[in-house]
Amino acid sequence: MVPSPSNPQQIQQFLSSVLSQRGPNSVPYDESTKWLIRQHLLNLISSYPSLEPKTATFMHNDGRSVNLLQADGTIPMPYHGVTYNIPVIIWLLESYPRHPPCVYVNPTADMIIKRPHAHVTPSGLVSLPYLQNWVYPSSNLVDLVSDLGAAFALDPPLYSRRRPVPSPTPSPSYDRPMTPADQSLSRPFPPSPYGRVQVQQHVHHQHQQQQSDDAAEVYKRNAINKMVEMVHGDLVSMRRDREAEAESLLSLQGGLKRREEEINRGLKEMVEEKETLEQQLQIISMNTDVLDSWVRENQGKTKTLVDVVDVDKVFECVDTLSKQMLECTALDLAIEDAVYALDKSFQDGVVPFDQYLRNVRLLSREQFFHRATGSKVRAAQMEAQVHAIAGRLHS
């Protein structure tokens, strides 16, 4: 357990150090809520200086242990005109402040928990409507402690252990079931002596209360209790309205965040599309410049090339195999065109059937030889390329 300092400045430094710590010993709170946790604890210590922020190991029901923040100390509880101090521990679990804290009544050695109690289990776990109706981010620790004090004032959760009365014969000091005689002996003890108030003060206060407990005092207490209930009801109604308003604002905030994400995503896509179009435009501009340059260079050569250049000699083959391949391909395509022309003439009735068959047979035979020659030339070219590549690798 790491206790916090006592003055406000050291408390702020302590909380800032704990919430900014990294590593295996750091507190497991969400980064987006650490500032709000710090503010909740600072407001709590400012309103209730008897509580101190600390870090300690919390053991879950499934056996997991985790280092968490807690507010340890006492909270004031007015009861029959006297303010008592109730020892409590407020654990800020991993999901805080989106979910409520875990509150325990922490009785001292001379205190016991009242059984049964409407809001406190025998183990000390506190259950209040404020905890059950916790709403993020409006709910906070200051309102929680105020609600705890009001609830405990109506039904105190702790009693002091009955101390044994000295007698000539020894008797055990542990608690036992109380008989009517025991109850009469225990009347001088107050019903709920909390905190650091001494037993003598409680006994004196009990005698004074029994002497002044007349009809007017009873009426006054009833009126005060009725007023407290009315104020508590008004506070609950106001809190419910504020929670509904906060819920609507949170819903609106969520919608705005979704729209912001959609706008950012659309803007990002538009920027990417703009960059792509600019790149394509740059490529097109470069290609246009190249074509313009080529046109300017060759614009005056067109007229002279038509008269001087032989079309059949425009393309020159690099070797004999390429020249032979070009001739075979040209003859194959020429025969293909001749056969197509014969088919057209036969359909139009220009060429007789027997002459059509004879010419097609001759042309097909010749085309077959040209295609076979082309296949052999292609194989020879592939083999020559393989030898050339192997020669370059060895060299």
mmCIF file of C-alpha atoms in Angstrom:
data_model
loop_
_atom_site.group_PDB
_atom_site.id
_atom_site.type_symbol
_atom_site.label_atom_id
_atom_site.label_comp_id
_atom_site.label_asym_id
_atom_site.label_seq_id
_atom_site.Cartn_x
_atom_site.Cartn_y
_atom_site.Cartn_z
ATOM 1 C CA MET A 1 0.000 0.000 0.000
ATOM 2 C CA VAL A 2 1.299 3.436 -0.946
ATOM 3 C CA PRO A 3 -0.198 6.201 1.243
ATOM 4 C CA SER A 4 -0.653 9.683 -0.080
ATOM 5 C CA PRO A 5 0.713 12.890 1.438
ATOM 6 C CA SER A 6 -1.435 15.042 3.686
ATOM 7 C CA ASN A 7 -1.366 18.557 2.167
ATOM 8 C CA PRO A 8 -3.271 19.404 -1.052
ATOM 9 C CA GLN A 9 -0.197 20.131 -3.152
ATOM 10 C CA GLN A 10 1.435 16.818 -2.265
ATOM 11 C CA ILE A 11 -1.879 15.036 -2.917
ATOM 12 C CA GLN A 12 -1.981 16.523 -6.425
ATOM 13 C CA GLN A 13 1.616 15.458 -7.039
ATOM 14 C CA PHE A 14 0.855 11.985 -5.678
ATOM 15 C CA LEU A 15 -2.160 11.504 -7.963
ATOM 16 C CA SER A 16 -0.325 12.875 -11.006
ATOM 17 C CA SER A 17 2.591 10.512 -10.339
ATOM 18 C CA VAL A 18 0.364 7.450 -9.863
ATOM 19 C CA LEU A 19 -1.837 8.116 -12.898
ATOM 20 C CA SER A 20 1.124 8.868 -15.184
ATOM 21 C CA GLN A 21 3.147 5.823 -14.114
ATOM 22 C CA ARG A 22 3.871 3.120 -16.730
ATOM 23 C CA GLY A 23 4.909 -0.476 -16.320
ATOM 24 C CA PRO A 24 3.656 -3.560 -14.466
ATOM 25 C CA ASN A 25 2.886 -1.605 -11.264
ATOM 26 C CA SER A 26 0.819 1.102 -12.991
ATOM 27 C CA VAL A 27 -2.886 1.534 -12.278
ATOM 28 C CA PRO A 28 -5.041 -0.100 -15.002
ATOM 29 C CA TYR A 29 -7.332 2.829 -15.813
ATOM 30 C CA ASP A 30 -8.254 4.012 -19.303
ATOM 31 C CA GLU A 31 -6.005 6.852 -20.486
ATOM 32 C CA SER A 32 -9.020 8.923 -21.563
ATOM 33 C CA THR A 33 -10.480 8.876 -18.016
ATOM 34 C CA LYS A 34 -7.367 9.394 -15.847
ATOM 35 C CA TRP A 35 -7.802 13.170 -15.750
ATOM 36 C CA LEU A 36 -11.439 12.776 -14.606
ATOM 37 C CA ILE A 37 -10.374 10.262 -11.916
ATOM 38 C CA ARG A 38 -7.814 12.773 -10.629
ATOM 39 C CA GLN A 39 -10.457 15.526 -10.472
ATOM 40 C CA HIS A 40 -12.935 13.245 -8.663
ATOM 41 C CA LEU A 41 -10.371 12.412 -5.981
ATOM 42 C CA LEU A 42 -9.219 16.025 -5.568
ATOM 43 C CA ASN A 43 -12.829 17.206 -5.176
ATOM 44 C CA LEU A 44 -13.470 14.406 -2.681
ATOM 45 C CA ILE A 45 -10.445 15.263 -0.518
ATOM 46 C CA SER A 46 -11.359 18.956 -0.669
ATOM 47 C CA SER A 47 -14.893 18.254 0.586
ATOM 48 C CA TYR A 48 -13.952 15.440 3.019
ATOM 49 C CA PRO A 49 -10.377 15.896 4.336
ATOM 50 C CA SER A 50 -10.790 12.785 6.531
ATOM 51 C CA LEU A 51 -10.451 10.633 3.391
ATOM 52 C CA GLU A 52 -7.030 10.047 1.836
ATOM 53 C CA PRO A 53 -6.155 8.714 -1.639
ATOM 54 C CA LYS A 54 -3.925 5.640 -1.642
ATOM 55 C CA THR A 55 -2.893 2.774 -3.875
ATOM 56 C CA ALA A 56 -3.373 -0.790 -2.691
ATOM 57 C CA THR A 57 -3.836 -4.313 -4.004
ATOM 58 C CA PHE A 58 -7.454 -5.305 -4.635
ATOM 59 C CA MET A 59 -8.375 -9.007 -4.816
ATOM 60 C CA HIS A 60 -11.224 -9.916 -7.168
ATOM 61 C CA ASN A 61 -13.610 -12.799 -6.514
ATOM 62 C CA ASP A 62 -11.941 -14.836 -9.289
ATOM 63 C CA GLY A 63 -8.546 -14.592 -7.560
ATOM 64 C CA ARG A 64 -7.074 -11.808 -9.694
ATOM 65 C CA SER A 65 -5.112 -9.131 -7.851
ATOM 66 C CA VAL A 66 -4.660 -5.651 -9.251
ATOM 67 C CA ASN A 67 -3.126 -2.393 -8.043
ATOM 68 C CA LEU A 68 -5.926 0.211 -7.679
ATOM 69 C CA LEU A 69 -6.609 3.627 -6.214
ATOM 70 C CA GLN A 70 -8.728 3.924 -3.069
ATOM 71 C CA ALA A 71 -10.051 6.604 -0.737
ATOM 72 C CA ASP A 72 -9.476 5.412 2.833
ATOM 73 C CA GLY A 73 -10.659 7.147 5.996
ATOM 74 C CA THR A 74 -13.882 8.193 7.691
ATOM 75 C CA ILE A 75 -17.042 9.971 6.606
ATOM 76 C CA PRO A 76 -19.203 12.096 8.962
ATOM 77 C CA MET A 77 -22.595 10.735 10.028
ATOM 78 C CA PRO A 78 -25.000 12.898 12.116
ATOM 79 C CA TYR A 79 -26.981 10.772 14.562
ATOM 80 C CA HIS A 80 -29.199 12.131 17.348
ATOM 81 C CA GLY A 81 -27.405 15.468 17.371
ATOM 82 C CA VAL A 82 -23.890 13.960 17.466
ATOM 83 C CA THR A 83 -21.562 13.548 14.480
ATOM 84 C CA TYR A 84 -19.889 10.146 14.304
ATOM 85 C CA ASN A 85 -17.081 9.068 11.955
ATOM 86 C CA ILE A 86 -17.781 5.936 9.907
ATOM 87 C CA PRO A 87 -14.610 4.213 8.649
ATOM 88 C CA VAL A 88 -14.955 3.317 4.954
ATOM 89 C CA ILE A 89 -12.806 2.335 1.976
ATOM 90 C CA ILE A 90 -13.844 3.449 -1.525
ATOM 91 C CA TRP A 91 -12.143 1.336 -4.219
ATOM 92 C CA LEU A 92 -11.906 2.774 -7.737
ATOM 93 C CA LEU A 93 -12.153 -0.359 -9.909
ATOM 94 C CA GLU A 94 -10.598 -0.728 -13.375
ATOM 95 C CA SER A 95 -13.776 0.442 -15.157
ATOM 96 C CA TYR A 96 -14.162 3.613 -13.035
ATOM 97 C CA PRO A 97 -15.612 6.221 -13.710
ATOM 98 C CA ARG A 98 -17.739 4.556 -16.398
ATOM 99 C CA HIS A 99 -18.936 2.155 -13.683
ATOM 100 C CA PRO A 100 -19.452 2.817 -9.952
ATOM 101 C CA PRO A 101 -16.739 2.315 -7.325
ATOM 102 C CA CYS A 102 -16.792 -0.458 -4.735
ATOM 103 C CA VAL A 103 -17.507 0.822 -1.188
ATOM 104 C CA TYR A 104 -16.776 -1.119 2.009
ATOM 105 C CA VAL A 105 -17.505 -0.247 5.624
ATOM 106 C CA ASN A 106 -14.228 -0.845 7.478
ATOM 107 C CA PRO A 107 -15.034 -1.397 11.182
ATOM 108 C CA THR A 108 -12.284 -1.095 13.758
ATOM 109 C CA ALA A 109 -11.501 -3.761 16.326
ATOM 110 C CA ASP A 110 -14.107 -2.448 18.806
ATOM 111 C CA MET A 111 -16.913 -2.201 16.204
ATOM 112 C CA ILE A 112 -19.276 -4.705 14.621
ATOM 113 C CA ILE A 113 -21.539 -4.436 11.571
ATOM 114 C CA LYS A 114 -25.262 -4.272 12.236
ATOM 115 C CA ARG A 115 -27.123 -7.396 11.092
ATOM 116 C CA PRO A 116 -29.307 -7.185 9.154
ATOM 117 C CA HIS A 117 -28.767 -3.850 7.431
ATOM 118 C CA ALA A 118 -30.574 -2.455 4.384
ATOM 119 C CA HIS A 119 -27.423 -1.222 2.651
ATOM 120 C CA VAL A 120 -24.445 -3.086 4.192
ATOM 121 C CA THR A 121 -23.723 -6.807 3.891
ATOM 122 C CA PRO A 122 -22.079 -8.769 6.726
ATOM 123 C CA SER A 123 -18.783 -8.518 4.824
ATOM 124 C CA GLY A 124 -19.047 -4.695 4.807
ATOM 125 C CA LEU A 125 -19.951 -4.229 1.118
ATOM 126 C CA VAL A 126 -22.207 -1.183 0.659
ATOM 127 C CA SER A 127 -25.108 -1.147 -1.805
ATOM 128 C CA LEU A 128 -26.954 2.137 -2.367
ATOM 129 C CA PRO A 129 -29.371 3.378 -5.063
ATOM 130 C CA TYR A 130 -26.764 5.975 -5.995
ATOM 131 C CA LEU A 131 -24.287 3.190 -6.827
ATOM 132 C CA GLN A 132 -26.927 1.159 -8.674
ATOM 133 C CA ASN A 133 -28.011 4.209 -10.714
ATOM 134 C CA TRP A 134 -24.475 5.402 -11.446
ATOM 135 C CA VAL A 135 -24.361 7.459 -14.651
ATOM 136 C CA TYR A 136 -21.132 8.466 -16.391
ATOM 137 C CA PRO A 137 -19.932 11.240 -16.332
ATOM 138 C CA SER A 138 -22.374 13.071 -14.007
ATOM 139 C CA SER A 139 -21.966 10.763 -10.982
ATOM 140 C CA ASN A 140 -19.002 11.518 -8.711
ATOM 141 C CA LEU A 141 -17.405 10.638 -5.366
ATOM 142 C CA VAL A 142 -18.525 13.778 -3.496
ATOM 143 C CA ASP A 143 -22.209 13.068 -4.121
ATOM 144 C CA LEU A 144 -21.605 9.410 -3.273
ATOM 145 C CA VAL A 145 -20.123 10.208 0.155
ATOM 146 C CA SER A 146 -22.928 12.699 0.838
ATOM 147 C CA ASP A 147 -25.470 10.004 -0.015
ATOM 148 C CA LEU A 148 -23.618 7.519 2.204
ATOM 149 C CA GLY A 149 -23.773 9.907 5.174
ATOM 150 C CA ALA A 150 -27.499 10.534 4.664
ATOM 151 C CA ALA A 151 -28.295 6.812 4.361
ATOM 152 C CA PHE A 152 -26.193 5.858 7.405
ATOM 153 C CA ALA A 153 -27.833 8.630 9.461
ATOM 154 C CA LEU A 154 -31.199 6.948 8.931
ATOM 155 C CA ASP A 155 -29.853 3.472 9.701
ATOM 156 C CA PRO A 156 -26.357 3.324 11.306
ATOM 157 C CA PRO A 157 -24.341 0.363 10.011
ATOM 158 C CA LEU A 158 -21.972 -0.103 12.991
ATOM 159 C CA TYR A 159 -22.260 -0.757 16.710
ATOM 160 C CA SER A 160 -19.597 -0.910 19.386
ATOM 161 C CA ARG A 161 -18.793 -4.225 20.999
ATOM 162 C CA ARG A 162 -20.249 -4.545 24.515
ATOM 163 C CA ARG A 163 -17.372 -4.461 26.937
ATOM 164 C CA PRO A 164 -17.506 -6.997 29.787
ATOM 165 C CA VAL A 165 -18.519 -5.693 33.249
ATOM 166 C CA PRO A 166 -15.878 -6.486 35.934
ATOM 167 C CA SER A 167 -17.071 -9.149 38.365
ATOM 168 C CA PRO A 168 -15.502 -11.260 41.140
ATOM 169 C CA THR A 169 -15.685 -14.358 38.963
ATOM 170 C CA PRO A 170 -13.744 -14.389 35.674
ATOM 171 C CA SER A 171 -15.856 -14.397 32.484
ATOM 172 C CA PRO A 172 -14.865 -14.675 28.789
ATOM 173 C CA SER A 173 -14.344 -11.393 26.921
ATOM 174 C CA TYR A 174 -15.833 -12.523 23.616
ATOM 175 C CA ASP A 175 -19.387 -11.669 22.555
ATOM 176 C CA ARG A 176 -22.276 -13.991 23.460
ATOM 177 C CA PRO A 177 -26.073 -13.866 22.946
ATOM 178 C CA MET A 178 -27.525 -11.111 25.116
ATOM 179 C CA THR A 179 -30.096 -11.969 27.800
ATOM 180 C CA PRO A 180 -32.589 -9.450 29.203
ATOM 181 C CA ALA A 181 -30.260 -8.907 32.157
ATOM 182 C CA ASP A 182 -27.394 -8.275 29.738
ATOM 183 C CA GLN A 183 -29.510 -5.815 27.826
ATOM 184 C CA SER A 184 -30.274 -3.890 31.007
ATOM 185 C CA LEU A 185 -26.578 -3.816 31.792
ATOM 186 C CA SER A 186 -25.731 -2.633 28.290
ATOM 187 C CA ARG A 187 -28.150 0.293 28.247
ATOM 188 C CA PRO A 188 -25.531 2.859 29.343
ATOM 189 C CA PHE A 189 -23.690 2.153 26.031
ATOM 190 C CA PRO A 190 -24.942 4.195 23.057
ATOM 191 C CA PRO A 191 -26.518 2.259 20.177
ATOM 192 C CA SER A 192 -23.898 3.366 17.632
ATOM 193 C CA PRO A 193 -20.639 4.761 19.109
ATOM 194 C CA TYR A 194 -18.496 5.402 15.973
ATOM 195 C CA GLY A 195 -15.144 6.922 15.233
ATOM 196 C CA ARG A 196 -12.964 8.335 17.916
ATOM 197 C CA VAL A 197 -15.650 9.434 20.425
ATOM 198 C CA GLN A 198 -14.809 7.986 23.816
ATOM 199 C CA VAL A 199 -17.134 5.616 25.695
ATOM 200 C CA GLN A 200 -17.518 8.108 28.542
ATOM 201 C CA GLN A 201 -18.807 10.751 26.141
ATOM 202 C CA HIS A 202 -21.330 8.284 24.700
ATOM 203 C CA VAL A 203 -22.593 7.316 28.143
ATOM 204 C CA HIS A 204 -22.988 10.945 29.167
ATOM 205 C CA HIS A 205 -24.799 11.763 25.924
ATOM 206 C CA GLN A 206 -27.113 8.750 26.384
ATOM 207 C CA HIS A 207 -28.159 9.924 29.888
ATOM 208 C CA GLN A 208 -28.815 13.440 28.600
ATOM 209 C CA GLN A 209 -30.853 12.085 25.675
ATOM 210 C CA GLN A 210 -32.967 9.886 27.973
ATOM 211 C CA GLN A 211 -33.694 12.887 30.220
ATOM 212 C CA SER A 212 -34.687 15.206 27.340
ATOM 213 C CA ASP A 213 -36.555 12.630 25.275
ATOM 214 C CA ASP A 214 -39.990 14.191 25.736
ATOM 215 C CA ALA A 215 -42.841 14.702 23.287
ATOM 216 C CA ALA A 216 -41.475 17.955 21.877
ATOM 217 C CA GLU A 217 -38.096 16.390 21.172
ATOM 218 C CA VAL A 218 -39.746 13.442 19.445
ATOM 219 C CA TYR A 219 -41.833 15.816 17.301
ATOM 220 C CA LYS A 220 -38.725 17.813 16.436
ATOM 221 C CA ARG A 221 -36.811 14.716 15.375
ATOM 222 C CA ASN A 222 -39.729 13.502 13.289
ATOM 223 C CA ALA A 223 -39.968 16.887 11.580
ATOM 224 C CA ILE A 224 -36.252 16.887 10.845
ATOM 225 C CA ASN A 225 -36.419 13.349 9.470
ATOM 226 C CA LYS A 226 -39.403 14.314 7.302
ATOM 227 C CA MET A 227 -37.519 17.349 5.996
ATOM 228 C CA VAL A 228 -34.458 15.225 5.278
ATOM 229 C CA GLU A 229 -36.616 12.758 3.346
ATOM 230 C CA MET A 230 -38.183 15.579 1.318
ATOM 231 C CA VAL A 231 -34.791 17.103 0.520
ATOM 232 C CA HIS A 232 -33.433 13.681 -0.397
ATOM 233 C CA GLY A 233 -36.407 13.104 -2.701
ATOM 234 C CA ASP A 234 -35.837 16.467 -4.363
ATOM 235 C CA LEU A 235 -32.158 15.650 -4.791
ATOM 236 C CA VAL A 236 -32.980 12.282 -6.345
ATOM 237 C CA SER A 237 -35.440 13.943 -8.752
ATOM 238 C CA MET A 238 -32.914 16.618 -9.696
ATOM 239 C CA ARG A 239 -30.217 13.999 -10.176
ATOM 240 C CA ARG A 240 -32.537 11.940 -12.387
ATOM 241 C CA ASP A 241 -33.267 15.004 -14.539
ATOM 242 C CA ARG A 242 -29.580 15.857 -14.794
ATOM 243 C CA GLU A 243 -28.743 12.259 -15.688
ATOM 244 C CA ALA A 244 -31.377 12.260 -18.452
ATOM 245 C CA GLU A 245 -29.998 15.545 -19.759
ATOM 246 C CA ALA A 246 -26.433 14.221 -19.607
ATOM 247 C CA GLU A 247 -27.540 11.049 -21.404
ATOM 248 C CA SER A 248 -29.086 13.064 -24.233
ATOM 249 C CA LEU A 249 -25.959 15.216 -24.487
ATOM 250 C CA LEU A 250 -23.763 12.108 -24.575
ATOM 251 C CA SER A 251 -25.953 10.639 -27.317
ATOM 252 C CA LEU A 252 -25.644 13.878 -29.280
ATOM 253 C CA GLN A 253 -21.888 13.851 -28.724
ATOM 254 C CA GLY A 254 -21.687 10.284 -30.021
ATOM 255 C CA GLY A 255 -23.616 11.246 -33.156
ATOM 256 C CA LEU A 256 -21.334 14.220 -33.757
ATOM 257 C CA LYS A 257 -18.270 12.028 -33.345
ATOM 258 C CA ARG A 258 -19.621 9.526 -35.881
ATOM 259 C CA ARG A 259 -20.294 12.317 -38.344
ATOM 260 C CA GLU A 260 -16.825 13.704 -37.749
ATOM 261 C CA GLU A 261 -15.319 10.302 -38.515
ATOM 262 C CA GLU A 262 -17.381 10.020 -41.709
ATOM 263 C CA ILE A 263 -16.350 13.512 -42.826
ATOM 264 C CA ASN A 264 -12.683 12.801 -42.082
ATOM 265 C CA ARG A 265 -12.869 9.499 -43.940
ATOM 266 C CA GLY A 266 -14.524 11.153 -46.965
ATOM 267 C CA LEU A 267 -11.982 13.979 -46.913
ATOM 268 C CA LYS A 268 -9.122 11.473 -46.791
ATOM 269 C CA GLU A 269 -10.547 9.562 -49.768
ATOM 270 C CA MET A 270 -10.948 12.793 -51.727
ATOM 271 C CA VAL A 271 -7.352 13.805 -50.987
ATOM 272 C CA GLU A 272 -6.091 10.378 -52.112
ATOM 273 C CA GLU A 273 -8.177 10.569 -55.288
ATOM 274 C CA LYS A 274 -6.867 14.077 -55.953
ATOM 275 C CA GLU A 275 -3.254 12.854 -55.577
ATOM 276 C CA THR A 276 -3.931 9.943 -57.962
ATOM 277 C CA LEU A 277 -5.475 12.251 -60.570
ATOM 278 C CA GLU A 278 -2.547 14.661 -60.260
ATOM 279 C CA GLN A 279 -0.106 11.793 -60.864
ATOM 280 C CA GLN A 280 -2.076 10.632 -63.914
ATOM 281 C CA LEU A 281 -2.249 14.201 -65.204
ATOM 282 C CA GLN A 282 1.514 14.529 -64.815
ATOM 283 C CA ILE A 283 2.080 11.282 -66.753
ATOM 284 C CA ILE A 284 -0.277 12.425 -69.519
ATOM 285 C CA SER A 285 1.485 15.786 -69.702
ATOM 286 C CA MET A 286 4.874 14.058 -70.029
ATOM 287 C CA ASN A 287 3.578 11.739 -72.781
ATOM 288 C CA THR A 288 2.020 14.727 -74.581
ATOM 289 C CA ASP A 289 5.339 16.576 -74.495
ATOM 290 C CA VAL A 290 7.132 13.521 -75.901
ATOM 291 C CA LEU A 291 4.602 13.141 -78.733
ATOM 292 C CA ASP A 292 4.721 16.860 -79.556
ATOM 293 C CA SER A 293 8.488 16.708 -79.701
ATOM 294 C CA TRP A 294 8.399 13.690 -82.030
ATOM 295 C CA VAL A 295 5.842 15.336 -84.313
ATOM 296 C CA ARG A 296 7.941 18.495 -84.546
ATOM 297 C CA GLU A 297 11.051 16.478 -85.408
ATOM 298 C CA ASN A 298 9.375 14.338 -88.093
ATOM 299 C CA GLN A 299 6.853 16.826 -89.505
ATOM 300 C CA GLY A 300 9.050 17.786 -92.487
ATOM 301 C CA LYS A 301 10.102 14.231 -93.335
ATOM 302 C CA THR A 302 6.711 12.846 -94.374
ATOM 303 C CA LYS A 303 6.672 14.192 -97.928
ATOM 304 C CA THR A 304 10.209 13.029 -98.765
ATOM 305 C CA LEU A 305 9.687 9.576 -97.187
ATOM 306 C CA VAL A 306 6.686 8.816 -99.382
ATOM 307 C CA ASP A 307 8.714 9.264 -102.570
ATOM 308 C CA VAL A 308 12.058 7.808 -101.442
ATOM 309 C CA VAL A 309 11.404 4.982 -98.916
ATOM 310 C CA ASP A 310 10.382 1.513 -100.166
ATOM 311 C CA VAL A 311 7.674 0.127 -97.890
ATOM 312 C CA ASP A 312 8.946 -3.427 -98.216
ATOM 313 C CA LYS A 313 12.392 -2.370 -97.013
ATOM 314 C CA VAL A 314 11.309 -0.270 -94.055
ATOM 315 C CA PHE A 315 11.772 -3.166 -91.589
ATOM 316 C CA GLU A 316 15.118 -4.957 -91.745
ATOM 317 C CA CYS A 317 15.646 -8.306 -90.026
ATOM 318 C CA VAL A 318 18.613 -8.679 -87.711
ATOM 319 C CA ASP A 319 19.513 -12.231 -88.827
ATOM 320 C CA THR A 320 18.617 -14.964 -91.317
ATOM 321 C CA LEU A 321 16.167 -16.750 -89.020
ATOM 322 C CA SER A 322 14.213 -13.543 -88.432
ATOM 323 C CA LYS A 323 14.074 -12.855 -92.178
ATOM 324 C CA GLN A 324 12.878 -16.415 -92.861
ATOM 325 C CA MET A 325 10.277 -16.106 -90.099
ATOM 326 C CA LEU A 326 9.011 -12.846 -91.593
ATOM 327 C CA GLU A 327 8.664 -14.415 -95.048
ATOM 328 C CA CYS A 328 6.810 -17.475 -93.695
ATOM 329 C CA THR A 329 4.422 -15.326 -91.698
ATOM 330 C CA ALA A 330 3.755 -13.010 -94.672
ATOM 331 C CA LEU A 331 3.066 -15.927 -97.028
ATOM 332 C CA ASP A 332 0.800 -17.613 -94.455
ATOM 333 C CA LEU A 333 -1.278 -14.473 -94.043
ATOM 334 C CA ALA A 334 -1.359 -13.876 -97.826
ATOM 335 C CA ILE A 335 -2.724 -17.379 -98.451
ATOM 336 C CA GLU A 336 -5.277 -16.804 -95.687
ATOM 337 C CA ASP A 337 -6.487 -13.706 -97.543
ATOM 338 C CA ALA A 338 -6.570 -15.589 -100.875
ATOM 339 C CA VAL A 339 -8.709 -18.369 -99.379
ATOM 340 C CA TYR A 340 -11.071 -15.775 -97.932
ATOM 341 C CA ALA A 341 -11.361 -14.119 -101.383
ATOM 342 C CA LEU A 342 -12.086 -17.520 -103.001
ATOM 343 C CA ASP A 343 -14.832 -18.182 -100.418
ATOM 344 C CA LYS A 344 -16.392 -14.832 -101.210
ATOM 345 C CA SER A 345 -16.181 -15.423 -104.991
ATOM 346 C CA PHE A 346 -17.707 -18.889 -104.670
ATOM 347 C CA GLN A 347 -20.602 -17.529 -102.612
ATOM 348 C CA ASP A 348 -21.204 -14.841 -105.227
ATOM 349 C CA GLY A 349 -21.141 -17.471 -108.056
ATOM 350 C CA VAL A 350 -18.071 -16.050 -109.790
ATOM 351 C CA VAL A 351 -15.879 -19.175 -109.347
ATOM 352 C CA PRO A 352 -17.206 -22.671 -110.223
ATOM 353 C CA PHE A 353 -17.292 -25.310 -107.500
ATOM 354 C CA ASP A 354 -14.638 -27.633 -108.970
ATOM 355 C CA GLN A 355 -12.217 -24.786 -109.583
ATOM 356 C CA TYR A 356 -12.866 -23.496 -106.051
ATOM 357 C CA LEU A 357 -12.006 -26.895 -104.533
ATOM 358 C CA ARG A 358 -8.864 -27.288 -106.607
ATOM 359 C CA ASN A 359 -7.492 -23.838 -105.707
ATOM 360 C CA VAL A 360 -8.322 -24.231 -102.032
ATOM 361 C CA ARG A 361 -6.557 -27.611 -101.934
ATOM 362 C CA LEU A 362 -3.412 -26.153 -103.548
ATOM 363 C CA LEU A 363 -3.362 -23.100 -101.309
ATOM 364 C CA SER A 364 -3.954 -25.169 -98.157
ATOM 365 C CA ARG A 365 -1.039 -27.470 -98.978
ATOM 366 C CA GLU A 366 1.240 -24.495 -99.556
ATOM 367 C CA GLN A 367 0.012 -22.823 -96.341
ATOM 368 C CA PHE A 368 0.740 -25.994 -94.387
ATOM 369 C CA PHE A 369 4.380 -26.016 -95.548
ATOM 370 C CA HIS A 370 4.813 -22.348 -94.674
ATOM 371 C CA ARG A 371 3.373 -22.883 -91.203
ATOM 372 C CA ALA A 372 5.578 -25.947 -90.606
ATOM 373 C CA THR A 373 8.610 -23.972 -91.698
ATOM 374 C CA GLY A 374 7.597 -21.139 -89.374
ATOM 375 C CA SER A 375 7.326 -23.542 -86.421
ATOM 376 C CA LYS A 376 10.817 -24.909 -87.088
ATOM 377 C CA VAL A 377 12.234 -21.391 -87.427
ATOM 378 C CA ARG A 378 10.591 -20.380 -84.115
ATOM 379 C CA ALA A 379 12.125 -23.394 -82.380
ATOM 380 C CA ALA A 380 15.547 -22.539 -83.843
ATOM 381 C CA GLN A 381 15.192 -18.938 -82.616
ATOM 382 C CA MET A 382 14.334 -20.123 -79.076
ATOM 383 C CA GLU A 383 17.342 -22.428 -79.038
ATOM 384 C CA ALA A 384 19.602 -19.618 -80.267
ATOM 385 C CA GLN A 385 18.309 -17.325 -77.519
ATOM 386 C CA VAL A 386 18.947 -19.981 -74.861
ATOM 387 C CA HIS A 387 22.539 -20.425 -76.075
ATOM 388 C CA ALA A 388 23.045 -16.664 -76.104
ATOM 389 C CA ILE A 389 21.764 -16.301 -72.511
ATOM 390 C CA ALA A 390 23.917 -19.216 -71.327
ATOM 391 C CA GLY A 391 26.954 -17.667 -73.016
ATOM 392 C CA ARG A 392 26.378 -14.344 -71.221
ATOM 393 C CA LEU A 393 26.004 -16.082 -67.853
ATOM 394 C CA HIS A 394 29.232 -18.023 -68.271
ATOM 395 C CA SER A 395 31.089 -14.938 -69.368
#
